[in-house]
């Protein structure tokens, strides 16, 4: 006999890259939010964690709190979620601020909203409950949602693995760069590295590219063309200051 959760898992499709972010209203540590409408015009990182008062999650929240300003400077807001209640969230965030030290961080105040989701309604909508990992705790999901409310990237981590915040920030800046400059970004790209010029759409263009690659673009073959993109130009475009 299947459990209700197993049945629901089958009928609730997980949101995918390119989908509109499922909408919801939620109670958070910063008041009610209407998602994603309240965030129109901004990027949002919506992330889940397994539970309050757990060590890996604590280290992640302290790190997000430290980096909140850096994400804000890239026009990106942070919103957290776990299957805990509001008072648990408040007590946990207070304990973090008052007592916890991690990698030189202390007195860390989490100012971004943390959603209460005791019913798991939002977690299920976003495929954050992955029963093979846990039926009662959300996995560590990271949804990157663009200023039009479209899901642009999703990263999932298991319960035991703390996230890599350098990669989360790199992915955000890379997607913003791709949007602003109509390029793609190669493996391990960082601002200042060469970018990929999207593949030619026709045989004629491909041939032309290889034969006449000008100073701007370098083609090692018809499908592999790169160009320089100045770090300052990238950062001046995607960062507020
Ligand atoms: C943690 O955040 O420490 C944690 C949460 C759930 C399972 C394992 C670790």
Coordinates of N, CA and C and ligand atoms in Angstrom, one line a residue:
X1 N 0.9 -1.2 0.0 CA 0.0 0.0 0.0 C 0.9 1.3 0.0
X2 N 0.6 2.1 -1.0 CA 1.5 3.4 -1.1 C 1.0 4.4 0.0
X3 N 2.0 5.1 0.5 CA 1.6 6.2 1.4 C 1.1 7.4 0.6
X4 N 0.5 8.3 1.3 CA 0.0 9.5 0.6 C 1.1 10.3 0.0
X5 N 2.2 10.3 0.7 CA 3.4 11.1 0.1 C 3.8 10.5 -1.2
X6 N 3.9 9.1 -1.2 CA 4.3 8.4 -2.5 C 3.3 8.7 -3.6
X7 N 2.0 8.7 -3.3 CA 1.0 9.0 -4.3 C 1.2 10.5 -4.8
X8 N 1.4 11.4 -3.9 CA 1.6 12.8 -4.3 C 2.8 13.0 -5.1
X9 N 3.9 12.3 -4.7 CA 5.1 12.4 -5.4 C 4.9 12.1 -6.9
X10 N 4.0 11.1 -7.2 CA 3.8 10.7 -8.5 C 3.0 11.7 -9.3
X11 N 2.1 12.5 -8.6 CA 1.3 13.3 -9.4 C 1.7 14.8 -9.4
X12 N 2.7 15.1 -8.5 CA 3.2 16.5 -8.5 C 4.5 16.6 -9.3
X13 N 4.5 17.1 -10.5 CA 5.7 17.1 -11.3 C 6.7 18.1 -10.6
X14 N 8.0 17.8 -10.6 CA 9.0 18.7 -10.0 C 9.2 19.8 -11.0
X15 N 9.3 21.1 -10.5 CA 9.5 22.2 -11.4 C 10.9 22.0 -12.1
X16 N 10.9 22.4 -13.3 CA 12.2 22.2 -14.1 C 12.7 23.5 -14.6
X17 N 13.9 23.5 -15.1 CA 14.5 24.7 -15.7 C 13.6 25.1 -16.8
X18 N 13.3 26.4 -16.9 CA 12.5 26.9 -17.9 C 11.0 27.1 -17.5
X19 N 10.7 26.4 -16.4 CA 9.3 26.5 -15.9 C 9.1 27.8 -15.1
X20 N 7.8 28.3 -15.1 CA 7.5 29.4 -14.2 C 7.6 28.9 -12.7
X21 N 8.2 29.7 -11.9 CA 8.3 29.2 -10.5 C 6.9 29.1 -9.9
X22 N 6.6 27.9 -9.3 CA 5.3 27.7 -8.7 C 5.0 28.8 -7.7
X23 N 3.8 29.3 -7.7 CA 3.5 30.5 -6.8 C 2.9 29.9 -5.5
X24 N 3.2 30.7 -4.4 CA 2.6 30.4 -3.1 C 2.6 31.6 -2.2
X25 N 1.8 31.6 -1.2 CA 1.9 32.6 -0.1 C 2.5 31.9 1.1
X26 N 3.3 32.5 1.9 CA 3.9 31.8 3.0 C 4.1 32.8 4.2
X27 N 4.1 32.2 5.4 CA 4.5 32.9 6.6 C 6.0 32.7 6.7
X28 N 6.7 33.8 6.9 CA 8.2 33.7 7.1 C 8.7 34.5 8.3
X29 N 9.9 34.3 8.6 CA 10.5 35.1 9.8 C 10.5 36.6 9.5
X30 N 10.2 37.0 8.3 CA 10.2 38.4 7.9 C 8.8 38.8 7.5
X31 N 7.8 38.1 7.9 CA 6.4 38.4 7.6 C 5.9 37.5 6.4
X32 N 4.7 37.9 5.9 CA 4.1 37.1 4.8 C 4.8 37.4 3.5
X33 N 5.0 36.4 2.6 CA 5.5 36.7 1.3 C 4.5 36.1 0.2
X34 N 4.4 36.7 -0.9 CA 3.7 36.2 -2.1 C 4.8 35.9 -3.1
X35 N 5.0 34.6 -3.3 CA 6.1 34.2 -4.2 C 5.6 33.7 -5.5
X36 N 6.2 34.1 -6.6 CA 7.4 34.9 -6.8 C 7.1 36.4 -7.0
X37 N 5.8 36.8 -6.9 CA 5.4 38.1 -7.3 C 6.1 39.2 -6.6
X38 N 6.4 39.0 -5.3 CA 7.1 40.0 -4.5 C 8.5 40.2 -5.0
X39 N 9.0 39.4 -5.8 CA 10.4 39.4 -6.2 C 10.6 39.8 -7.7
X40 N 9.5 40.3 -8.3 CA 9.6 40.6 -9.8 C 10.7 41.6 -10.0
X41 N 11.5 41.4 -11.0 CA 12.6 42.4 -11.3 C 13.9 42.0 -10.6
X42 N 13.8 41.0 -9.8 CA 15.0 40.6 -9.0 C 15.3 39.1 -9.2
X43 N 16.5 38.7 -9.1 CA 16.7 37.2 -9.0 C 16.4 36.8 -7.6
X44 N 16.1 35.5 -7.5 CA 15.9 35.0 -6.1 C 16.6 33.6 -6.0
X45 N 17.2 33.4 -4.9 CA 17.7 32.0 -4.6 C 16.7 31.5 -3.6
X46 N 15.9 30.5 -4.0 CA 15.0 29.9 -3.0 C 15.6 28.5 -2.6
X47 N 15.9 28.4 -1.4 CA 16.7 27.2 -1.0 C 16.0 26.5 0.2
X48 N 16.1 25.2 0.3 CA 15.5 24.4 1.4 C 16.6 23.8 2.2
X49 N 16.3 23.6 3.5 CA 17.3 22.8 4.3 C 16.5 21.8 5.2
X50 N 17.1 20.8 5.6 CA 16.4 19.7 6.3 C 15.7 20.1 7.5
X51 N 16.3 20.8 8.4 CA 15.7 21.1 9.7 C 16.4 22.2 10.5
X52 N 15.7 22.8 11.3 CA 16.3 23.8 12.2 C 17.1 23.1 13.3
X53 N 18.0 23.8 14.0 CA 18.8 23.2 15.0 C 19.6 22.0 14.6
X54 N 20.2 22.0 13.4 CA 21.0 20.9 12.9 C 22.3 21.6 12.4
X55 N 23.5 20.9 12.6 CA 24.8 21.6 12.4 C 25.1 22.0 11.0
X56 N 24.9 21.1 10.0 CA 25.2 21.5 8.6 C 24.4 22.7 8.2
X57 N 23.1 22.7 8.5 CA 22.2 23.8 8.2 C 22.6 25.1 8.9
X58 N 23.1 25.0 10.1 CA 23.5 26.1 10.8 C 24.7 26.8 10.1
X59 N 25.7 25.9 9.7 CA 26.8 26.5 9.0 C 26.4 27.1 7.7
X60 N 25.4 26.6 7.0 CA 24.9 27.1 5.8 C 24.2 28.5 6.0
X61 N 23.4 28.5 7.0 CA 22.7 29.8 7.3 C 23.7 30.9 7.7
X62 N 24.7 30.6 8.4 CA 25.7 31.6 8.8 C 26.4 32.1 7.5
X63 N 26.6 31.2 6.6 CA 27.4 31.6 5.4 C 26.4 32.4 4.5
X64 N 25.2 32.0 4.4 CA 24.3 32.8 3.6 C 24.1 34.2 4.2
X65 N 24.0 34.3 5.5 CA 23.9 35.6 6.2 C 25.1 36.5 5.9
X66 N 26.3 35.8 5.9 CA 27.5 36.6 5.6 C 27.5 37.1 4.2
X67 N 26.9 36.3 3.3 CA 27.0 36.7 1.8 C 25.7 37.4 1.3
X68 N 24.8 37.7 2.2 CA 23.5 38.2 1.7 C 23.7 39.6 1.0
X69 N 24.7 40.4 1.5 CA 24.9 41.7 0.8 C 25.6 41.5 -0.5
X70 N 26.4 40.5 -0.6 CA 27.1 40.2 -1.9 C 26.0 39.8 -3.0
X71 N 25.1 38.9 -2.5 CA 24.0 38.5 -3.5 C 23.1 39.7 -3.8
X72 N 22.8 40.5 -2.8 CA 22.0 41.7 -3.0 C 22.6 42.6 -4.1
X73 N 23.9 42.7 -4.0 CA 24.7 43.6 -5.0 C 24.6 43.0 -6.4
X74 N 24.2 41.7 -6.5 CA 24.0 41.1 -7.8 C 22.5 41.0 -8.1
X75 N 21.7 41.9 -7.4 CA 20.3 41.9 -7.6 C 19.6 40.6 -7.3
X76 N 20.1 40.0 -6.3 CA 19.5 38.6 -5.9 C 19.2 38.6 -4.4
X77 N 17.9 38.2 -4.2 CA 17.4 38.0 -2.8 C 17.5 36.5 -2.4
X78 N 17.6 36.3 -1.1 CA 17.6 34.9 -0.6 C 16.3 34.6 0.1
X79 N 15.8 33.4 -0.1 CA 14.6 33.0 0.7 C 14.9 31.5 1.1
X80 N 14.8 31.2 2.4 CA 15.0 29.8 2.8 C 13.7 29.2 3.2
X81 N 13.8 27.9 3.4 CA 12.6 27.1 3.7 C 13.0 25.8 4.4
X82 N 12.2 25.5 5.5 CA 12.3 24.1 6.0 C 11.0 23.7 6.6
X83 N 10.8 22.4 6.8 CA 9.6 21.9 7.3 C 9.5 22.0 8.8
X84 N 9.7 23.3 9.3 CA 9.6 23.6 10.7 C 8.7 24.7 10.9
X85 N 8.2 25.0 12.1 CA 7.3 26.1 12.3 C 8.0 27.4 12.6
X86 N 7.3 28.5 12.6 CA 7.8 29.8 12.7 C 8.6 30.0 14.0
X87 N 8.0 29.5 15.1 CA 8.7 29.7 16.4 C 10.0 28.9 16.5
X88 N 10.0 27.8 15.9 CA 11.3 27.0 15.8 C 12.3 27.8 15.0
X89 N 11.9 28.4 13.9 CA 12.8 29.2 13.1 C 13.4 30.3 13.9
X90 N 12.5 31.0 14.6 CA 12.9 32.2 15.3 C 13.9 31.8 16.4
X91 N 13.6 30.8 17.1 CA 14.5 30.3 18.2 C 15.8 29.9 17.7
X92 N 15.8 29.2 16.5 CA 17.1 28.7 16.0 C 17.9 29.9 15.5
X93 N 17.3 30.8 14.8 CA 18.1 32.0 14.3 C 18.6 32.8 15.4
X94 N 17.9 32.9 16.5 CA 18.3 33.6 17.7 C 19.5 32.9 18.3
X95 N 19.4 31.6 18.4 CA 20.5 30.8 19.0 C 21.8 31.0 18.1
X96 N 21.6 31.0 16.8 CA 22.8 31.2 15.9 C 23.4 32.5 16.2
X97 N 22.6 33.5 16.3 CA 23.2 34.9 16.5 C 23.9 35.0 17.9
X98 N 23.2 34.4 18.9 CA 23.7 34.6 20.3 C 24.9 33.6 20.6
X99 N 25.0 32.4 20.0 CA 25.9 31.4 20.5 C 26.9 30.8 19.5
X100 N 26.5 30.8 18.2 CA 27.3 29.9 17.4 C 28.5 30.6 16.7
X101 N 29.6 30.0 16.7 CA 30.8 30.5 15.9 C 31.1 29.5 14.9
X102 N 31.4 29.9 13.7 CA 31.8 29.0 12.6 C 32.8 29.7 11.6
X103 N 33.9 29.2 11.5 CA 34.9 29.7 10.5 C 35.1 31.2 10.7
X104 N 35.2 31.7 11.9 CA 35.4 33.1 12.2 C 34.1 34.0 12.1
X105 N 33.0 33.3 11.8 CA 31.8 34.1 11.8 C 31.1 34.0 13.2
X106 N 30.7 35.1 13.7 CA 29.9 35.0 14.9 C 28.9 36.2 15.0
X107 N 27.9 36.2 15.9 CA 26.9 37.2 15.9 C 26.2 37.3 14.5
X108 N 26.0 36.2 13.8 CA 25.5 36.3 12.5 C 23.9 36.4 12.5
X109 N 23.4 37.5 12.0 CA 22.0 37.7 12.0 C 21.4 37.4 10.6
X110 N 20.5 36.5 10.6 CA 19.8 36.1 9.4 C 18.7 37.0 9.1
X111 N 18.8 37.9 8.1 CA 17.8 38.9 7.9 C 16.9 38.6 6.7
X112 N 17.2 37.5 6.0 CA 16.4 37.2 4.8 C 15.3 36.2 5.4
X113 N 14.1 36.1 4.6 CA 13.0 35.3 5.1 C 13.3 33.8 5.1
X114 N 12.8 33.2 6.2 CA 12.9 31.8 6.3 C 11.4 31.3 6.4
X115 N 11.0 30.5 5.4 CA 9.6 30.1 5.3 C 9.3 29.0 6.3
X116 N 8.1 29.1 6.9 CA 7.6 27.9 7.7 C 6.8 27.1 6.8
X117 N 7.0 25.8 6.8 CA 6.3 24.9 5.9 C 6.0 23.5 6.6
X118 N 5.3 23.6 7.7 CA 5.0 22.4 8.4 C 4.1 21.5 7.6
X119 N 3.2 22.0 6.8 CA 2.4 21.1 6.0 C 3.1 20.5 4.8
X120 N 4.3 20.9 4.5 CA 5.1 20.5 3.4 C 4.5 20.9 2.1
X121 N 3.6 21.8 2.1 CA 2.9 22.1 0.8 C 3.9 22.7 -0.2
X122 N 4.7 23.6 0.3 CA 5.6 24.3 -0.6 C 6.7 23.4 -1.0
X123 N 7.2 22.7 0.0 CA 8.4 21.8 -0.3 C 8.0 20.7 -1.4
X124 N 6.7 20.3 -1.3 CA 6.3 19.3 -2.3 C 6.1 19.9 -3.6
X125 N 5.6 21.1 -3.7 CA 5.5 21.9 -5.0 C 6.8 22.0 -5.7
X126 N 7.8 22.1 -4.9 CA 9.2 22.4 -5.5 C 10.0 21.1 -5.5
X127 N 9.4 19.9 -5.2 CA 10.2 18.7 -5.3 C 11.3 18.7 -4.3
X128 N 11.1 19.3 -3.2 CA 12.2 19.4 -2.1 C 12.2 18.2 -1.2
X129 N 11.0 17.4 -1.3 CA 11.0 16.2 -0.5 C 11.3 15.1 -1.4
X130 N 12.4 14.4 -1.2 CA 12.8 13.3 -2.0 C 12.9 12.1 -1.2
X131 N 11.8 11.3 -1.2 CA 11.6 10.2 -0.2 C 12.7 9.2 -0.1
X132 N 13.5 9.0 -1.1 CA 14.6 8.1 -1.0 C 15.7 8.6 0.0
X133 N 15.7 9.9 0.1 CA 16.6 10.6 1.1 C 16.0 10.8 2.4
X134 N 14.8 11.4 2.4 CA 14.0 11.5 3.7 C 12.5 11.8 3.3
X135 N 11.6 11.2 4.1 CA 10.2 11.5 3.8 C 9.7 12.7 4.6
X136 N 10.5 13.1 5.6 CA 10.0 14.2 6.5 C 10.9 15.4 6.5
X137 N 12.0 15.4 5.8 CA 12.9 16.5 5.8 C 13.2 16.9 4.3
X138 N 13.3 18.2 4.1 CA 13.6 18.6 2.7 C 15.1 18.4 2.4
X139 N 15.4 18.0 1.2 CA 16.8 18.0 0.8 C 17.3 19.4 0.7
X140 N 18.6 19.5 0.4 CA 19.2 20.9 0.2 C 19.0 21.3 -1.2
X141 N 17.9 21.9 -1.5 CA 17.6 22.3 -2.9 C 18.0 23.8 -3.1
X142 N 18.5 24.2 -4.3 CA 18.8 25.6 -4.6 C 18.1 25.9 -5.9
X143 N 17.1 26.7 -5.9 CA 16.4 27.2 -7.1 C 16.9 28.6 -7.4
X144 N 17.4 28.8 -8.6 CA 17.7 30.1 -9.1 C 16.5 30.6 -10.0
X145 N 15.9 31.7 -9.6 CA 14.7 32.2 -10.3 C 15.0 33.6 -10.8
X146 N 14.7 33.8 -12.0 CA 15.2 35.0 -12.6 C 14.1 36.2 -12.4
X147 N 14.5 37.4 -12.9 CA 13.5 38.5 -12.6 C 12.2 38.4 -13.2
X148 N 12.0 37.4 -14.2 CA 10.7 37.2 -14.7 C 10.0 36.0 -14.1
X149 N 10.5 35.5 -13.0 CA 9.9 34.4 -12.3 C 10.1 33.0 -12.9
X150 N 11.1 32.9 -13.8 CA 11.4 31.6 -14.5 C 12.6 30.9 -13.7
X151 N 12.4 29.6 -13.6 CA 13.5 28.8 -12.9 C 14.6 28.7 -14.0
X152 N 15.8 29.1 -13.6 CA 16.9 29.1 -14.5 C 17.9 28.0 -14.2
X153 N 18.0 27.6 -12.9 CA 18.9 26.5 -12.6 C 18.4 25.9 -11.3
X154 N 18.8 24.6 -11.1 CA 18.4 23.9 -9.8 C 19.6 23.0 -9.4
X155 N 19.9 23.1 -8.2 CA 21.0 22.2 -7.7 C 20.4 21.5 -6.4
X156 N 20.6 20.2 -6.4 CA 20.2 19.5 -5.2 C 21.4 18.9 -4.5
X157 N 21.4 18.9 -3.2 CA 22.4 18.3 -2.4 C 21.7 17.4 -1.4
X158 N 22.4 16.3 -1.0 CA 21.8 15.4 0.0 C 21.9 16.0 1.4
X159 N 21.3 15.4 2.4 CA 21.2 16.0 3.7 C 22.6 16.2 4.4
X160 N 23.5 15.3 4.1 CA 24.8 15.3 4.8 C 25.8 16.3 4.2
X161 N 25.4 16.9 3.0 CA 26.4 17.7 2.3 C 26.1 19.2 2.3
X162 N 27.0 19.9 3.0 CA 26.8 21.4 3.0 C 27.1 22.0 1.6
X163 N 26.3 23.0 1.2 CA 26.5 23.6 -0.1 C 27.8 24.4 -0.3
X164 N 28.2 24.5 -1.6 CA 29.3 25.3 -1.9 C 28.9 26.7 -2.4
X165 N 29.1 27.7 -1.5 CA 28.5 29.0 -1.8 C 29.3 29.8 -2.9
X166 N 30.6 29.4 -3.1 CA 31.3 30.0 -4.2 C 30.6 29.6 -5.5
X167 N 30.2 28.4 -5.6 CA 29.6 27.9 -6.8 C 28.2 28.5 -7.0
X168 N 27.4 28.6 -6.0 CA 26.1 29.2 -6.1 C 26.3 30.7 -6.6
X169 N 27.2 31.4 -6.1 CA 27.4 32.8 -6.5 C 28.0 32.8 -8.0
X170 N 28.9 31.9 -8.3 CA 29.4 31.8 -9.6 C 28.3 31.5 -10.7
X171 N 27.5 30.6 -10.3 CA 26.4 30.2 -11.2 C 25.5 31.4 -11.5
X172 N 25.2 32.2 -10.4 CA 24.3 33.4 -10.6 C 24.9 34.4 -11.5
X173 N 26.2 34.7 -11.3 CA 26.9 35.7 -12.1 C 27.0 35.2 -13.6
X174 N 27.3 33.9 -13.7 CA 27.4 33.4 -15.1 C 26.1 33.4 -15.8
X175 N 25.0 33.2 -15.2 CA 23.7 33.2 -15.9 C 23.4 34.7 -16.2
X176 N 23.7 35.6 -15.3 CA 23.4 37.0 -15.6 C 24.3 37.5 -16.8
X177 N 25.5 37.0 -16.8 CA 26.4 37.4 -17.9 C 25.9 36.8 -19.2
X178 N 25.5 35.6 -19.2 CA 24.9 34.9 -20.4 C 23.8 35.8 -20.9
X179 N 22.9 36.2 -20.0 CA 21.7 37.0 -20.4 C 22.2 38.4 -21.0
X180 N 23.1 39.0 -20.3 CA 23.4 40.4 -20.7 C 24.3 40.5 -22.0
X181 N 25.1 39.4 -22.2 CA 26.0 39.5 -23.4 C 25.7 38.5 -24.4
X182 N 24.6 37.8 -24.3 CA 24.3 36.7 -25.3 C 25.4 35.7 -25.6
X183 N 26.0 35.2 -24.5 CA 27.1 34.3 -24.6 C 26.8 33.1 -23.7
X184 N 27.6 32.1 -23.8 CA 27.6 31.0 -22.9 C 28.9 30.9 -22.1
X185 N 28.9 30.2 -21.0 CA 30.1 30.3 -20.2 C 30.7 28.9 -20.0
X186 N 32.0 28.7 -20.3 CA 32.6 27.3 -20.3 C 32.8 26.8 -18.9
X187 N 33.3 25.6 -18.8 CA 33.6 24.9 -17.5 C 34.4 25.9 -16.6
X188 N 34.0 25.9 -15.4 CA 34.7 26.7 -14.3 C 34.9 28.2 -14.6
X189 N 34.0 28.7 -15.5 CA 34.1 30.1 -15.9 C 34.1 31.0 -14.7
X190 N 34.9 32.0 -14.7 CA 34.9 33.1 -13.7 C 34.9 34.4 -14.5
X191 N 34.3 35.5 -14.0 CA 34.4 36.8 -14.7 C 35.9 37.1 -15.1
X192 N 36.1 37.5 -16.4 CA 37.4 37.8 -16.9 C 37.9 36.7 -17.8
X193 N 37.3 35.5 -17.6 CA 37.7 34.4 -18.5 C 37.0 34.6 -19.9
X194 N 37.5 33.9 -20.9 CA 36.9 34.0 -22.2 C 35.5 33.3 -22.1
X195 N 34.6 33.8 -23.0 CA 33.2 33.2 -23.0 C 33.0 32.5 -24.4
X196 N 32.0 31.7 -24.4 CA 31.7 30.9 -25.6 C 30.7 31.7 -26.5
X197 N 31.0 31.8 -27.7 CA 30.0 32.4 -28.7 C 29.1 31.3 -29.1
X198 N 27.8 31.5 -29.0 CA 26.8 30.4 -29.2 C 27.1 29.8 -30.6
X199 N 26.8 28.5 -30.8 CA 27.1 27.8 -32.0 C 26.4 28.5 -33.2
X200 N 27.0 28.4 -34.4 CA 26.5 28.9 -35.6 C 25.2 28.2 -35.9
X201 N 24.2 29.0 -36.5 CA 22.9 28.4 -36.7 C 22.8 27.7 -38.1
X202 N 23.8 27.9 -39.0 CA 23.7 27.3 -40.3 C 25.1 26.9 -40.8
X203 N 25.2 26.1 -41.8 CA 26.5 25.6 -42.3 C 27.2 26.8 -42.9
X204 N 26.5 27.7 -43.6 CA 27.2 28.9 -44.1 C 27.9 29.7 -43.1
X205 N 27.1 30.0 -42.0 CA 27.7 30.8 -40.9 C 28.9 30.1 -40.3
X206 N 28.8 28.8 -40.2 CA 29.9 28.0 -39.5 C 31.1 28.1 -40.4
X207 N 31.0 28.0 -41.7 CA 32.2 28.1 -42.6 C 32.8 29.5 -42.5
X208 N 31.9 30.5 -42.6 CA 32.3 31.9 -42.5 C 33.1 32.2 -41.2
X209 N 32.6 31.6 -40.2 CA 33.2 31.8 -38.9 C 34.7 31.3 -38.8
X210 N 34.8 30.1 -39.3 CA 36.2 29.5 -39.3 C 37.1 30.2 -40.2
X211 N 36.6 30.7 -41.4 CA 37.5 31.3 -42.4 C 37.8 32.8 -41.9
X212 N 36.8 33.4 -41.4 CA 37.1 34.8 -41.1 C 37.0 35.2 -39.7
X213 N 37.3 34.3 -38.8 CA 37.3 34.7 -37.4 C 38.1 35.9 -37.2
X214 N 37.4 37.0 -36.8 CA 38.2 38.3 -36.7 C 38.8 38.4 -35.3
X215 N 39.4 39.5 -35.0 CA 40.1 39.6 -33.7 C 39.3 39.4 -32.5
X216 N 38.0 39.6 -32.7 CA 37.0 39.5 -31.5 C 36.8 38.1 -31.1
X217 N 36.7 37.2 -32.2 CA 36.3 35.8 -31.9 C 37.4 34.9 -32.3
X218 N 37.6 33.8 -31.5 CA 38.6 32.9 -31.9 C 37.9 31.5 -32.1
X219 N 38.1 30.9 -33.3 CA 37.4 29.6 -33.5 C 38.5 28.5 -33.7
X220 N 38.5 27.5 -32.8 CA 39.4 26.4 -33.0 C 38.7 25.4 -33.9
X221 N 37.4 25.4 -34.0 CA 36.7 24.6 -35.0 C 35.3 25.3 -35.2
X222 N 34.5 24.8 -36.1 CA 33.3 25.6 -36.4 C 32.4 25.6 -35.2
X223 N 32.5 24.6 -34.3 CA 31.5 24.6 -33.2 C 32.1 25.2 -31.9
X224 N 33.4 25.6 -31.9 CA 34.1 26.0 -30.7 C 34.7 27.4 -30.9
X225 N 33.9 28.4 -30.6 CA 34.3 29.8 -30.8 C 34.2 30.5 -29.5
X226 N 35.3 31.2 -29.1 CA 35.3 32.0 -27.9 C 35.6 33.4 -28.2
X227 N 35.3 34.3 -27.2 CA 35.8 35.7 -27.3 C 36.1 36.2 -25.9
X228 N 36.9 37.3 -25.9 CA 37.3 37.9 -24.7 C 36.0 38.6 -24.1
X229 N 35.9 38.7 -22.8 CA 34.9 39.5 -22.2 C 35.5 40.0 -20.9
X230 N 35.8 41.3 -20.9 CA 36.5 42.0 -19.9 C 35.8 41.8 -18.5
X231 N 36.6 41.5 -17.5 CA 36.1 41.3 -16.2 C 35.3 42.6 -15.7
X232 N 35.9 43.7 -15.9 CA 35.3 45.0 -15.4 C 34.0 45.2 -16.1
X233 N 33.9 44.9 -17.4 CA 32.7 45.1 -18.1 C 31.6 44.2 -17.6
X234 N 32.0 42.9 -17.3 CA 31.0 42.0 -16.7 C 30.5 42.5 -15.3
X235 N 31.5 42.9 -14.5 CA 31.1 43.3 -13.1 C 30.3 44.6 -13.1
X236 N 30.7 45.5 -14.0 CA 30.0 46.8 -14.0 C 28.6 46.6 -14.5
X237 N 28.4 45.6 -15.3 CA 27.0 45.3 -15.9 C 26.1 44.6 -14.9
X238 N 26.7 43.6 -14.2 CA 25.8 42.7 -13.4 C 25.7 43.1 -11.9
X239 N 26.7 43.9 -11.5 CA 26.7 44.3 -10.1 C 26.2 45.7 -9.9
X240 N 25.6 46.0 -8.8 CA 25.1 47.4 -8.6 C 26.3 48.3 -8.3
X241 N 27.2 47.9 -7.4 CA 28.4 48.7 -7.2 C 29.6 47.9 -7.0
Ligands
LIG1 C1 22.5 18.9 9.4 O1 22.1 20.0 8.9 O2 23.5 18.9 10.2 C2 21.8 17.6 9.0 C3 20.5 17.6 8.8 C4 19.9 16.4 8.5 C5 20.6 15.3 8.3 C6 22.0 15.3 8.5 C7 22.6 16.5 8.8

